[in-house]
Short mmCIF file of C-alpha atoms and ligand atoms in Angstrom, two decimals:
data_model
loop_
_atom_site.label_atom_id
_atom_site.label_comp_id
_atom_site.label_asym_id
_atom_site.label_seq_id
_atom_site.Cartn_x
_atom_site.Cartn_y
_atom_site.Cartn_z
CA MET A 1 1.33 -18.39 -8.13
CA THR A 2 1.63 -20.90 -5.45
CA ASP A 3 -1.34 -23.17 -5.59
CA PRO A 4 -0.23 -25.60 -2.59
CA VAL A 5 3.30 -27.26 -3.02
CA PRO A 6 5.09 -29.62 -1.63
CA ALA A 7 7.03 -28.36 1.57
CA ASN A 8 10.52 -27.95 0.00
CA SER A 9 9.20 -26.88 -3.54
CA ARG A 10 8.92 -23.73 -4.45
CA ASP A 11 6.42 -22.37 -6.82
CA SER A 12 7.32 -20.61 -10.12
CA TRP A 13 5.42 -17.75 -12.26
CA ALA A 14 4.13 -18.90 -15.52
CA THR A 15 5.08 -16.04 -16.88
CA ARG A 16 6.16 -12.75 -16.75
CA ALA A 17 2.94 -11.36 -17.19
CA GLY A 18 1.96 -13.12 -13.85
CA PHE A 19 4.98 -11.88 -11.57
CA ILE A 20 3.58 -7.98 -13.15
CA LEU A 21 0.22 -8.81 -12.12
CA ALA A 22 0.74 -9.65 -8.79
CA ALA A 23 2.83 -6.93 -8.37
CA VAL A 24 0.66 -4.69 -9.20
CA GLY A 25 -2.34 -6.25 -7.29
CA SER A 26 -0.34 -5.99 -4.61
CA ALA A 27 0.89 -2.61 -5.44
CA VAL A 28 -3.12 -0.94 -6.32
CA GLY A 29 -5.55 -1.14 -3.24
CA LEU A 30 -6.52 0.97 -0.81
CA GLY A 31 -3.67 3.24 -0.96
CA ASN A 32 -4.16 4.34 -4.49
CA MET A 33 -7.78 5.88 -3.36
CA TRP A 34 -8.09 5.82 -0.01
CA ARG A 35 -5.16 6.82 1.19
CA PHE A 36 -3.77 8.99 -1.88
CA SER A 37 -7.06 10.92 -1.13
CA TYR A 38 -6.58 11.31 2.78
CA VAL A 39 -3.24 12.19 2.73
CA ALA A 40 -2.83 14.42 -0.30
CA ALA A 41 -5.85 16.49 1.71
CA GLU A 42 -4.01 16.01 4.38
CA GLY A 43 -0.65 17.80 2.82
CA GLY A 44 -1.82 20.25 1.13
CA GLY A 45 -2.64 18.77 -2.43
CA ALA A 46 -0.43 19.94 -5.54
CA ALA A 47 2.84 20.46 -3.05
CA PHE A 48 2.21 16.78 -1.99
CA VAL A 49 1.16 15.35 -5.55
CA LEU A 50 4.63 17.16 -6.80
CA LEU A 51 7.01 15.22 -3.95
CA TYR A 52 5.27 12.40 -4.34
CA ILE A 53 5.80 11.46 -7.96
CA ALA A 54 9.67 12.91 -7.33
CA PHE A 55 10.17 10.34 -4.10
CA VAL A 56 7.87 7.64 -6.67
CA ALA A 57 10.89 7.74 -9.27
CA VAL A 58 14.50 8.25 -7.37
CA ILE A 59 13.31 6.55 -4.44
CA GLY A 60 11.11 4.21 -5.13
CA VAL A 61 11.89 2.50 -8.85
CA PRO A 62 15.52 1.64 -6.78
CA ILE A 63 14.22 0.50 -3.90
CA MET A 64 11.68 -1.51 -5.33
CA THR A 65 14.35 -2.92 -8.06
CA SER A 66 16.48 -3.31 -4.89
CA GLU A 67 13.79 -5.76 -3.26
CA PHE A 68 13.41 -7.98 -6.76
CA VAL A 69 16.72 -8.33 -7.11
CA VAL A 70 17.25 -9.85 -3.60
CA GLY A 71 13.96 -11.99 -3.83
CA ARG A 72 15.19 -13.58 -7.14
CA MET A 73 18.57 -13.74 -6.23
CA SER A 74 17.54 -15.58 -3.09
CA GLN A 75 14.76 -17.44 -4.31
CA GLU A 76 13.99 -17.39 -0.35
CA SER A 77 10.86 -15.73 1.38
CA PRO A 78 12.89 -12.38 2.92
CA VAL A 79 13.81 -13.20 6.55
CA VAL A 80 15.49 -16.32 5.16
CA ALA A 81 16.68 -14.38 2.29
CA VAL A 82 18.04 -10.78 3.95
CA GLN A 83 20.16 -13.57 6.38
CA ARG A 84 21.60 -15.82 4.11
CA LEU A 85 22.62 -12.58 2.18
CA GLY A 86 23.86 -10.47 4.44
CA GLY A 87 24.78 -12.46 7.46
CA PRO A 88 23.04 -13.20 10.73
CA LYS A 89 23.33 -9.75 12.04
CA TRP A 90 20.20 -8.88 8.97
CA ALA A 91 17.89 -11.26 11.34
CA PRO A 92 16.09 -8.06 12.81
CA LEU A 93 15.44 -6.85 9.35
CA GLY A 94 13.71 -9.72 8.60
CA TRP A 95 12.01 -9.65 11.29
CA LEU A 96 10.90 -6.10 10.95
CA PHE A 97 9.32 -6.86 7.72
CA VAL A 98 6.82 -9.30 9.17
CA PHE A 99 6.07 -7.11 11.94
CA CYS A 100 4.96 -4.91 9.31
CA GLY A 101 2.92 -7.03 7.37
CA PHE A 102 1.26 -8.31 10.21
CA GLY A 103 0.70 -4.52 11.38
CA ILE A 104 -0.70 -3.30 8.05
CA LEU A 105 -2.54 -5.75 7.66
CA SER A 106 -4.43 -5.11 10.99
CA TYR A 107 -5.81 -2.04 10.37
CA TYR A 108 -5.86 -2.27 6.39
CA SER A 109 -8.88 -5.23 6.96
CA VAL A 110 -10.42 -2.94 8.36
CA VAL A 111 -10.42 0.05 5.25
CA ALA A 112 -11.07 -3.01 3.26
CA GLY A 113 -14.21 -4.45 5.51
CA TRP A 114 -15.48 -0.41 4.80
CA THR A 115 -15.48 -0.74 1.17
CA MET A 116 -17.12 -4.22 1.54
CA ARG A 117 -20.17 -2.68 3.28
CA TYR A 118 -20.22 0.30 1.24
CA ALA A 119 -20.72 -2.29 -1.61
CA PHE A 120 -22.92 -4.19 -0.22
CA ASP A 121 -24.65 -2.15 1.27
CA ALA A 122 -24.59 0.35 -2.45
CA VAL A 123 -25.98 -2.76 -4.51
CA ARG A 124 -28.84 -2.68 -1.82
CA GLY A 125 -30.18 0.02 -2.61
CA GLY A 126 -28.19 3.35 -0.97
CA LEU A 127 -26.10 4.50 1.54
CA GLY A 128 -28.60 6.19 3.42
CA THR A 129 -29.16 10.49 2.96
CA ASP A 130 -25.92 11.69 5.22
CA THR A 131 -23.37 10.28 3.78
CA GLU A 132 -21.55 11.61 6.67
CA ALA A 133 -23.30 9.73 9.61
CA TYR A 134 -24.00 6.00 7.50
CA PHE A 135 -20.00 6.85 7.18
CA GLN A 136 -19.90 7.32 11.22
CA SER A 137 -22.25 4.34 11.48
CA VAL A 138 -20.47 1.29 9.76
CA ALA A 139 -16.68 3.07 10.02
CA THR A 140 -16.74 1.89 13.68
CA GLY A 141 -18.04 -0.40 16.68
CA ALA A 142 -19.50 -3.39 15.61
CA PRO A 143 -20.49 -2.89 12.26
CA ALA A 144 -16.99 -2.43 11.23
CA ILE A 145 -16.25 -5.46 13.76
CA LEU A 146 -18.06 -7.62 11.49
CA SER A 147 -16.41 -6.43 8.31
CA HIS A 148 -13.13 -6.14 9.48
CA LEU A 149 -13.65 -10.10 10.59
CA VAL A 150 -15.10 -11.55 6.80
CA PHE A 151 -12.76 -9.41 4.64
CA MET A 152 -9.71 -11.15 6.94
CA VAL A 153 -11.76 -14.47 6.33
CA LEU A 154 -11.64 -13.87 2.97
CA THR A 155 -7.55 -13.19 2.58
CA VAL A 156 -6.99 -16.40 4.47
CA PHE A 157 -8.89 -18.25 2.07
CA ILE A 158 -7.43 -17.10 -0.29
CA VAL A 159 -4.10 -17.71 1.18
CA VAL A 160 -4.86 -21.40 2.62
CA ALA A 161 -6.45 -22.07 -0.50
CA GLY A 162 -3.79 -21.05 -2.92
CA VAL A 163 -6.44 -20.01 -5.38
CA LYS A 164 -4.60 -17.11 -6.23
CA ARG A 165 -3.90 -18.03 -9.57
CA GLY A 166 -7.74 -17.12 -9.65
CA LEU A 167 -7.74 -14.39 -8.15
CA GLU A 168 -5.08 -12.92 -10.29
CA ARG A 169 -7.11 -13.46 -13.06
CA ALA A 170 -10.29 -12.39 -12.14
CA ALA A 171 -7.56 -8.91 -10.85
CA LEU A 172 -6.38 -9.15 -14.48
CA ILE A 173 -10.23 -8.60 -15.61
CA LEU A 174 -11.12 -6.19 -12.90
CA MET A 175 -8.36 -3.97 -12.51
CA PRO A 176 -8.74 -1.96 -16.13
CA ILE A 177 -12.21 -2.18 -15.48
CA LEU A 178 -11.47 -0.53 -12.23
CA PHE A 179 -9.04 1.90 -14.05
CA PHE A 180 -11.73 3.01 -17.17
CA LEU A 181 -14.49 3.39 -14.37
CA LEU A 182 -11.75 5.85 -12.29
CA VAL A 183 -11.50 7.75 -15.98
CA GLY A 184 -15.79 7.81 -16.80
CA LEU A 185 -15.74 9.58 -12.72
CA ALA A 186 -12.86 11.83 -13.79
CA ILE A 187 -14.54 12.87 -16.82
CA TRP A 188 -18.11 13.33 -14.88
CA ALA A 189 -16.04 15.18 -12.23
CA ALA A 190 -14.60 17.71 -14.80
CA THR A 191 -18.55 18.98 -15.77
CA LEU A 192 -18.64 19.97 -12.22
CA GLY A 193 -19.07 23.57 -11.05
CA ASP A 194 -16.25 24.06 -9.27
CA ALA A 195 -14.14 21.74 -10.54
CA GLY A 196 -12.11 24.40 -11.48
CA ALA A 197 -10.63 25.16 -7.80
CA GLY A 198 -10.67 21.16 -6.57
CA TYR A 199 -8.17 21.14 -9.57
CA GLY A 200 -6.14 24.61 -8.56
CA TYR A 201 -5.74 22.38 -4.51
CA TYR A 202 -4.86 19.68 -6.50
CA LEU A 203 -2.00 20.54 -9.29
CA ARG A 204 -0.94 23.88 -8.63
CA PRO A 205 1.73 23.48 -5.85
CA GLN A 206 2.55 26.35 -3.37
CA VAL A 207 6.58 26.68 -3.46
CA ARG A 208 6.92 27.07 -0.65
CA GLU A 209 5.07 23.80 0.65
CA LEU A 210 7.57 21.66 -1.02
CA LEU A 211 10.13 22.33 2.22
CA ASP A 212 7.57 21.76 4.24
CA PRO A 213 8.62 18.62 6.52
CA ASN A 214 5.23 17.63 7.07
CA VAL A 215 4.48 17.89 3.39
CA ILE A 216 7.68 15.45 2.45
CA ARG A 217 7.71 13.05 5.55
CA LEU A 218 3.60 12.06 4.23
CA ALA A 219 5.05 12.13 0.08
CA ALA A 220 7.55 9.90 1.35
CA GLY A 221 5.63 7.81 3.51
CA GLN A 222 2.57 7.57 0.62
CA ALA A 223 5.20 6.41 -1.65
CA PHE A 224 6.30 3.05 -0.12
CA PHE A 225 2.88 2.28 1.33
CA SER A 226 1.41 2.80 -2.01
CA LEU A 227 4.04 0.04 -3.93
CA SER A 228 3.71 -2.40 -1.40
CA LEU A 229 7.64 -1.42 -0.21
CA GLY A 230 9.52 -1.33 3.08
CA MET A 231 8.54 -4.68 4.37
CA GLY A 232 9.39 -7.57 2.01
CA ALA A 233 6.16 -8.27 0.19
CA MET A 234 7.91 -7.02 -3.45
CA MET A 235 10.77 -9.43 -2.75
CA THR A 236 8.60 -12.24 -2.00
CA TYR A 237 7.10 -12.12 -5.05
CA ALA A 238 10.31 -11.67 -6.77
CA SER A 239 11.59 -14.77 -5.09
CA TYR A 240 9.15 -17.13 -7.34
CA LEU A 241 10.90 -15.60 -10.53
CA THR A 242 12.74 -17.49 -12.05
CA SER A 243 13.95 -16.32 -15.70
CA LYS A 244 15.50 -13.26 -16.70
CA GLU A 245 13.89 -10.25 -16.80
CA ASN A 246 15.01 -6.58 -16.83
CA LEU A 247 14.24 -6.00 -12.83
CA GLY A 248 14.35 -2.10 -13.46
CA ARG A 249 12.12 -2.03 -15.62
CA GLU A 250 9.47 -4.27 -14.17
CA ALA A 251 10.11 -1.91 -11.48
CA ALA A 252 9.40 1.40 -13.94
CA THR A 253 6.34 -0.03 -15.27
CA VAL A 254 4.30 -0.97 -11.67
CA ALA A 255 5.61 2.20 -10.45
CA VAL A 256 3.67 3.71 -13.71
CA ALA A 257 0.65 1.38 -13.17
CA ASP A 258 -0.06 2.25 -9.51
CA PHE A 259 0.66 6.13 -9.86
CA GLY A 260 -1.25 6.02 -12.28
CA VAL A 261 -4.21 4.95 -10.75
CA ALA A 262 -3.70 7.21 -7.57
CA PHE A 263 -3.34 10.01 -9.95
CA VAL A 264 -6.65 9.80 -11.61
CA ALA A 265 -8.05 8.70 -8.40
CA GLY A 266 -7.44 12.19 -7.56
CA LEU A 267 -8.66 13.90 -10.85
CA VAL A 268 -12.36 12.34 -9.38
CA ILE A 269 -11.99 13.51 -5.25
CA PHE A 270 -10.74 16.90 -5.57
CA PRO A 271 -12.98 18.01 -7.73
CA VAL A 272 -15.79 16.47 -5.94
CA ILE A 273 -14.56 17.04 -2.61
CA PHE A 274 -14.98 21.14 -3.37
CA HIS A 275 -17.97 21.17 -5.74
CA PHE A 276 -19.78 20.09 -2.92
CA GLY A 277 -18.26 22.31 -0.12
CA LEU A 278 -16.93 18.99 1.67
CA ALA A 279 -13.67 20.71 2.23
CA SER A 280 -14.31 21.03 6.28
CA THR A 281 -15.53 17.91 6.64
CA ILE A 282 -13.05 16.38 5.97
CA GLY A 283 -10.90 19.31 7.89
CA LEU A 284 -10.03 21.22 4.74
CA GLY A 285 -9.31 24.09 5.24
CA GLY A 286 -10.34 23.82 8.95
CA GLY A 287 -8.72 21.55 11.38
CA ILE A 288 -7.73 17.92 10.68
CA SER A 289 -11.33 16.59 12.01
CA ASP A 290 -11.22 13.38 12.78
CA ASN A 291 -12.80 12.41 8.97
CA THR A 292 -9.65 12.92 6.82
CA VAL A 293 -9.30 9.97 7.00
CA GLY A 294 -12.80 9.17 5.39
CA THR A 295 -11.84 11.91 2.58
CA LEU A 296 -12.80 8.92 0.24
CA PHE A 297 -16.04 7.50 1.40
CA ILE A 298 -17.77 10.55 2.18
CA THR A 299 -16.93 12.79 -0.73
CA LEU A 300 -16.99 9.92 -3.47
CA PRO A 301 -20.88 8.77 -2.25
CA THR A 302 -22.14 12.44 -1.76
CA GLY A 303 -20.85 13.33 -5.29
CA LEU A 304 -22.32 10.50 -6.95
CA LYS A 305 -25.74 10.45 -5.03
CA SER A 306 -26.96 14.22 -7.10
CA LEU A 307 -26.65 11.22 -9.47
CA GLY A 308 -29.68 9.06 -8.89
CA THR A 309 -29.86 5.52 -9.21
CA LEU A 310 -26.41 6.01 -12.58
CA GLY A 311 -24.71 7.17 -9.26
CA GLY A 312 -25.88 4.49 -7.21
CA ILE A 313 -25.24 1.81 -9.92
CA VAL A 314 -21.73 3.31 -10.04
CA LEU A 315 -20.99 3.36 -7.04
CA GLY A 316 -21.93 0.30 -6.08
CA ALA A 317 -19.60 -0.76 -9.41
CA PHE A 318 -16.99 1.48 -7.77
CA PHE A 319 -16.50 -0.35 -4.02
CA ILE A 320 -17.25 -3.67 -5.20
CA MET A 321 -14.05 -3.21 -7.53
CA LEU A 322 -11.43 -1.56 -4.97
CA PHE A 323 -12.72 -4.11 -2.41
CA PHE A 324 -11.11 -6.07 -5.49
CA ALA A 325 -8.00 -4.76 -5.33
CA ALA A 326 -7.71 -4.18 -1.61
CA LEU A 327 -7.50 -8.14 -1.09
CA THR A 328 -5.15 -8.62 -3.92
CA SER A 329 -2.93 -6.63 -1.57
CA ALA A 330 -4.19 -7.80 1.66
CA ILE A 331 -3.11 -11.61 -0.25
CA SER A 332 0.21 -9.27 -0.36
CA LEU A 333 0.35 -8.66 3.28
CA LEU A 334 0.08 -11.96 4.92
CA GLU A 335 2.14 -13.72 2.69
CA VAL A 336 5.43 -12.25 3.58
CA VAL A 337 3.58 -13.12 7.66
CA VAL A 338 3.47 -17.37 6.60
CA ALA A 339 5.96 -17.62 4.55
CA ALA A 340 8.03 -16.95 7.42
CA VAL A 341 6.55 -18.70 9.61
CA ILE A 342 6.42 -21.63 7.36
CA ASP A 343 10.29 -21.20 6.79
CA GLY A 344 11.44 -20.45 9.84
CA TRP A 345 9.14 -22.24 12.50
CA GLY A 346 8.14 -25.04 9.67
CA TRP A 347 4.85 -24.13 10.05
CA SER A 348 1.83 -25.80 7.06
CA ARG A 349 0.98 -23.16 4.84
CA ARG A 350 -2.98 -23.66 6.54
CA GLN A 351 -1.07 -23.15 10.00
CA ALA A 352 0.33 -20.49 9.65
CA ALA A 353 -2.49 -18.53 7.40
CA ILE A 354 -5.26 -19.09 9.83
CA TRP A 355 -3.12 -18.77 13.14
CA PHE A 356 -1.89 -15.38 12.11
CA GLY A 357 -5.48 -14.30 10.56
CA VAL A 358 -6.69 -14.93 13.58
CA LEU A 359 -3.88 -12.76 15.66
CA ILE A 360 -4.27 -10.25 12.89
CA ALA A 361 -8.20 -10.37 13.16
CA LEU A 362 -7.51 -9.70 16.63
CA ALA A 363 -5.33 -6.89 16.83
CA GLY A 364 -7.63 -5.18 14.25
CA ILE A 365 -10.18 -5.25 16.69
CA PRO A 366 -8.85 -1.48 18.00
CA ALA A 367 -8.56 -0.09 15.26
CA ALA A 368 -12.51 -1.28 13.92
CA PHE A 369 -13.16 0.87 17.35
CA ASN A 370 -11.95 3.87 16.95
CA ILE A 371 -10.47 6.55 13.71
CA ASN A 372 -7.72 7.98 15.85
CA PHE A 373 -6.11 4.58 16.58
CA LEU A 374 -6.50 3.15 12.88
CA ASP A 375 -4.86 6.70 11.78
CA ALA A 376 -2.05 6.62 14.01
CA ALA A 377 -1.43 2.87 13.21
CA ASP A 378 -0.68 3.88 10.49
CA LYS A 379 1.41 6.70 10.60
CA PHE A 380 3.51 4.51 12.94
CA VAL A 381 3.49 1.27 10.90
CA GLY A 382 2.73 1.63 7.29
CA ASN A 383 4.88 5.87 6.93
CA PHE A 384 7.30 5.17 9.74
CA LEU A 385 8.38 1.56 9.91
CA LEU A 386 8.00 1.00 5.74
CA ILE A 387 10.34 3.81 5.45
CA VAL A 388 12.92 2.51 8.38
CA GLY A 389 12.79 -0.83 6.69
CA GLY A 390 13.16 0.93 3.08
CA PHE A 391 16.35 2.39 4.48
CA PHE A 392 17.87 -0.70 5.20
CA THR A 393 16.88 -2.33 2.29
CA ALA A 394 18.78 -0.38 0.54
CA ILE A 395 22.15 -0.34 2.98
CA LEU A 396 21.92 -3.82 2.63
CA VAL A 397 22.18 -4.30 -0.99
CA GLY A 398 24.22 -1.31 -1.54
CA TYR A 399 27.00 -1.42 1.36
CA ALA A 400 26.44 -5.80 2.24
CA ILE A 401 26.41 -6.51 -1.89
CA PRO A 402 26.76 -4.45 -4.46
CA GLN A 403 28.91 -6.87 -6.73
CA ARG A 404 26.23 -9.94 -6.45
CA ALA A 405 22.91 -7.60 -6.44
CA ASP A 406 24.68 -5.83 -9.80
CA GLU A 407 25.12 -9.05 -11.50
CA GLU A 408 21.54 -10.91 -10.28
CA LEU A 409 20.43 -6.83 -11.75
CA ALA A 410 22.75 -7.68 -15.02
CA LYS A 411 20.43 -10.88 -16.18
CA GLY A 412 18.16 -8.49 -18.01
CA LEU A 413 19.97 -5.60 -17.74
CA GLU A 414 23.28 -5.82 -20.12
CA ASN A 415 23.69 -2.17 -20.32
CA PRO A 416 26.33 -1.09 -17.86
CA ALA A 417 24.62 3.12 -17.14
CA PRO A 418 21.32 2.90 -15.93
CA ARG A 419 23.00 -0.63 -14.00
CA ARG A 420 25.82 2.14 -12.17
CA ALA A 421 22.91 4.94 -12.06
CA TRP A 422 20.86 2.76 -9.88
CA ALA A 423 24.44 1.55 -7.28
CA PHE A 424 24.68 5.37 -7.30
CA PHE A 425 20.96 6.00 -6.24
CA VAL A 426 20.79 2.85 -3.81
CA ARG A 427 23.89 2.95 -2.47
CA TYR A 428 24.34 6.68 -1.61
CA LEU A 429 20.66 9.20 -2.83
CA SER A 430 18.17 7.14 -1.18
CA PRO A 431 19.95 6.40 2.01
CA ALA A 432 21.09 10.08 2.38
CA LEU A 433 17.78 11.09 1.89
CA LEU A 434 15.42 8.60 3.68
CA LEU A 435 17.73 9.31 6.73
CA ILE A 436 15.97 12.44 6.34
CA VAL A 437 12.46 11.33 5.82
CA ILE A 438 12.77 9.37 9.30
CA TRP A 439 14.34 12.87 10.95
CA PHE A 440 11.43 14.70 9.33
CA MET A 441 8.80 11.98 11.07
CA LEU A 442 10.29 10.98 14.44
CA PRO A 443 7.80 13.46 16.41
CA THR A 444 4.79 12.27 14.45
CA ALA A 445 5.65 8.25 15.09
CA TRP A 446 6.20 9.20 18.69
CA ARG A 447 3.02 10.56 18.88
CA ALA A 448 1.37 8.07 16.79
CA VAL A 449 2.98 5.65 19.10
CA VAL A 450 1.27 7.36 22.68
CA THR A 451 -2.03 7.86 20.73
CA MET A 452 -2.15 3.73 20.05
CA LEU A 453 -0.67 3.18 23.94
CA THR A 454 -3.50 5.81 25.45
CA PHE A 455 -6.12 4.03 22.85
CA GLY A 456 -7.10 6.94 20.53
CA ARG A 457 -6.88 9.66 22.54
CA GLY A 458 -2.49 10.82 23.19
N1 LIG B 1 -0.28 -0.81 -1.57
C1 LIG B 1 -1.12 -1.46 -1.10
C2 LIG B 1 -1.57 -0.29 -1.29
O1 LIG B 1 -1.79 0.69 -2.06
C3 LIG B 1 -1.15 -2.12 0.52
C4 LIG B 1 0.15 -2.53 0.26
C5 LIG B 1 0.14 -4.47 0.04
C6 LIG B 1 1.28 -2.97 0.99
N2 LIG B 1 1.42 -4.71 0.57
C7 LIG B 1 2.01 -3.85 0.69
C8 LIG B 1 2.20 -1.84 1.46
C9 LIG B 1 3.30 -4.07 1.45
C10 LIG B 1 2.77 -1.74 2.27
C11 LIG B 1 4.27 -2.92 1.97
O2 LIG B 1 -2.84 -0.71 -1.05
#
């Protein structure tokens, strides 16, 4: 999409595949591997996974459908769209979207920088003998800032130069490879001695934990983050749609693809964690250590190192592909901010992307210095605010414009039964569940704000 276009003409997807690909490209990213593994570990494994599936199906798909509906209906960037549809009092929701895009990208880029650094060092011949020490040395301070800045420059470059089509074509090839690589790794992980213990932790839920507010809040937050929901990213992409797709089916397709990648990643991570005795390094079965956030970055390299040269090659390939997955997600985050600035202030795409790229890069520096800060930003913006954004998106669609939303959905979905189910979900079920989740999240969200304000000490 959006090769550079004259200010007042909107580009659109040439094909249905182009749209799906960009939406999957946004969804599949660090969230599926880095964040999924660390949050699943924090949330007790299997109970988390089961709740996660439930949230993807019951809230994720309906909210994504809502974002698609709003985007295609308005043909506008989210900030304009919510006001045009709901009236001026909806403006704050648009600002919230932009704030989330800004905030998430600021630390997302730090983690993406780690991936870049890992890929680079793995290709150059290894990550040293002690993976944990290596992680510590590249994940904070000057090395982290450097990789973060390089990643931001790349992201801005892609959004400015309008080479997204090229990137999407690259993603078309790279994402299936990433998936097959993951499947291959999962098969290898299955051969490890203690794989059974890993599967047990990952797949056998404890009923008691299913009702644990902490697990519930983590699962809901992860569903929103991983599906790129709650901040207008999917809305933006759908605003470039002009044809009459069945938006409900598209949302389900994106959700299934996204979940598939995360699930298989878990089948790799947990056997490795247990086999190589890493449970304590990442805070399992003990207090949560700083390294919970580094789960993927410590376990996978430690495991693969046991395979010698071949392991090194696989590791390099894995992080290169993870880097591409992160890039297609990062551009969707920046796109929301840039589209708002273009529409709101009349800036050129170039100006908007460069200036806001610089601001986001600066905003990411605290996260590059301090993992606690990164973790807190992720909890507050990447969990809490997304859920808030999703709640109000449901209210907008379910209460402010229910009739028009239904007509828009009907363009590709004639059968009224699924539309009625969707209307019920966005009007009643999703807002009710999201309110409960918001309630459960308040203490952590507050603590995260304190942590950020005290720079990682709170
Ligand atoms: N979903 C992406 C991931 O899993 C991250 C992401 C991209 C995102 N765009 C978003 C998260 C919008 C929330 C909202 O890595």
